[in-house]
């Protein structure tokens, strides 16, 4: 199994409290498929395992097991959060997943602490929750717009780490993925939207404005990852210039996590003969 | 296309205000695949169409189109609500669907009108909502337990019809499926759960008790379907003794509905040359 190796290779490990995103490939790492064709085969091969392990997680929850999984997806525009949801999360089966997308907070949401809306969206026991953007937007965006001073940033990172520690203690395993796309590949993908009328609706000129702030976003991500890649909730920097590699990598992280959890169908004390008799035809 | 034909064949049409469930097959009707093998092929062939039409529905919503779809799944235990979700709804892609399961109402939910929790779970514009059980439980269960007199039942049916008319007016197309399984096939499926330790967790002795009330449930369903199979929100009685036929039929109803809606990618007035120039490399 190359799984543990992938986790090691992608895991964000701050050095002296700092992260240099330049250390993390947007292309691929030494583990995993080397071509699109091979990746599709390997992705398909994970589908049954993902579905079965989620069913076991759910079955265990019906018997009091409180565990759940939360996949957090962050990344610049075009990095592929939606693609991961359709092509990786889609392998699990919809009845086992809870997907929540976080847009700009509404007026009502802004009246609360930034974790308020997040807490309401947490996965139930037995489920795989997926966050399409997350509480990390509430540090990244204001940091880029220079709205938080050092002390405020540190305070938010602490709140996030405390929150994630609490989640972990209550049985939720976090898989935090930074979908790492390069500046050039983002341009290619944005240009592609302008070449295809069925993709015009995805185009938002604000994406170009955010792109102009690329260095600021990279800085904000580097600081946030450094501050919150903890032992219990590490970040993974997922190379995302190739959709096939990105999807394979996230699926592998998810499958690997579920295998570690190793949920079991509950032992039950069904009185089989009596139940079978009750179900026998009346005549 | 046999689609319109399927809708006609499965549609519940009360006669003189009454429905006899005996008129509706649990096996199959004259439309559609005749074997499991053929059904799988035909189901797979619908996947791209379902995903594309949902994407168009979503794209249109970004441009002010308020339409959505709501698939309501009802049926006796083992009829296959979960199976439809995994094998039909799963074809759409998770980012385009909102699945809600309704269990016994909680104490907080019981303090409100029975439609309160339903309203909070309606799909957003552009989405396909799926109800695994629904507001219909709030007539079926109390009717079986003899907790609603004639006037109260009529009142609830009226509330439901008004609610669904309101949904329809605000752009939500309902597809209400009664997954119609036979008494014998239910026994087979319950017995199968007793033969497979990985299915024990699904077994609930309460299901046998409900099965003992089979005639009461059939009566309650017949009355509810008769009262609420309206022009704008008809019921479909989906033969559900064969999983492959059931899945094909629900997928066909869903695809057919999306084709009728015929959502379009929005026309946009992007200034392509200017945007391309903004995206060009800086040097």
Short mmCIF file of N, CA and C in Angstrom, two decimals, chain A residues 270-280, chain B residues 191 194 203 205 208:
data_model
loop_
_atom_site.label_atom_id
_atom_site.label_comp_id
_atom_site.label_asym_id
_atom_site.label_seq_id
_atom_site.Cartn_x
_atom_site.Cartn_y
_atom_site.Cartn_z
N UNK A 270 -29.84 -10.61 17.62
CA UNK A 270 -31.14 -10.94 17.04
C UNK A 270 -31.47 -12.41 17.34
N UNK A 271 -32.70 -12.63 17.73
CA UNK A 271 -33.18 -14.00 17.94
C UNK A 271 -33.68 -14.50 16.58
N UNK A 272 -32.73 -15.01 15.79
CA UNK A 272 -33.04 -15.31 14.39
C UNK A 272 -34.20 -16.29 14.22
N UNK A 273 -34.22 -17.42 14.94
CA UNK A 273 -35.33 -18.35 14.72
C UNK A 273 -36.70 -17.72 15.02
N UNK A 274 -36.76 -16.97 16.11
CA UNK A 274 -38.04 -16.36 16.45
C UNK A 274 -38.46 -15.34 15.39
N UNK A 275 -37.50 -14.51 14.93
CA UNK A 275 -37.84 -13.50 13.93
C UNK A 275 -38.25 -14.14 12.61
N UNK A 276 -37.52 -15.20 12.24
CA UNK A 276 -37.88 -15.88 10.99
C UNK A 276 -39.29 -16.43 11.08
N UNK A 277 -39.62 -16.94 12.25
CA UNK A 277 -40.96 -17.50 12.42
C UNK A 277 -42.03 -16.42 12.31
N UNK A 278 -41.71 -15.25 12.92
CA UNK A 278 -42.69 -14.16 12.83
C UNK A 278 -42.90 -13.72 11.39
N UNK A 279 -41.86 -13.91 10.57
CA UNK A 279 -41.95 -13.47 9.17
C UNK A 279 -42.53 -14.53 8.24
N UNK A 280 -42.70 -15.73 8.74
CA UNK A 280 -43.20 -16.81 7.88
C UNK A 280 -44.60 -16.46 7.40
N UNK B 191 -36.39 -11.25 5.36
CA UNK B 191 -35.70 -12.52 5.66
C UNK B 191 -34.24 -12.45 5.21
N UNK B 194 -31.95 -11.19 7.65
CA UNK B 194 -31.63 -12.13 8.73
C UNK B 194 -30.63 -13.18 8.30
N UNK B 203 -32.07 -4.42 10.46
CA UNK B 203 -33.27 -5.11 10.90
C UNK B 203 -33.81 -4.48 12.16
N UNK B 205 -37.18 -4.85 14.64
CA UNK B 205 -38.38 -5.68 14.84
C UNK B 205 -39.66 -4.89 14.62
N UNK B 208 -41.53 -5.65 11.51
CA UNK B 208 -42.47 -6.77 11.49
C UNK B 208 -43.82 -6.31 12.02
#
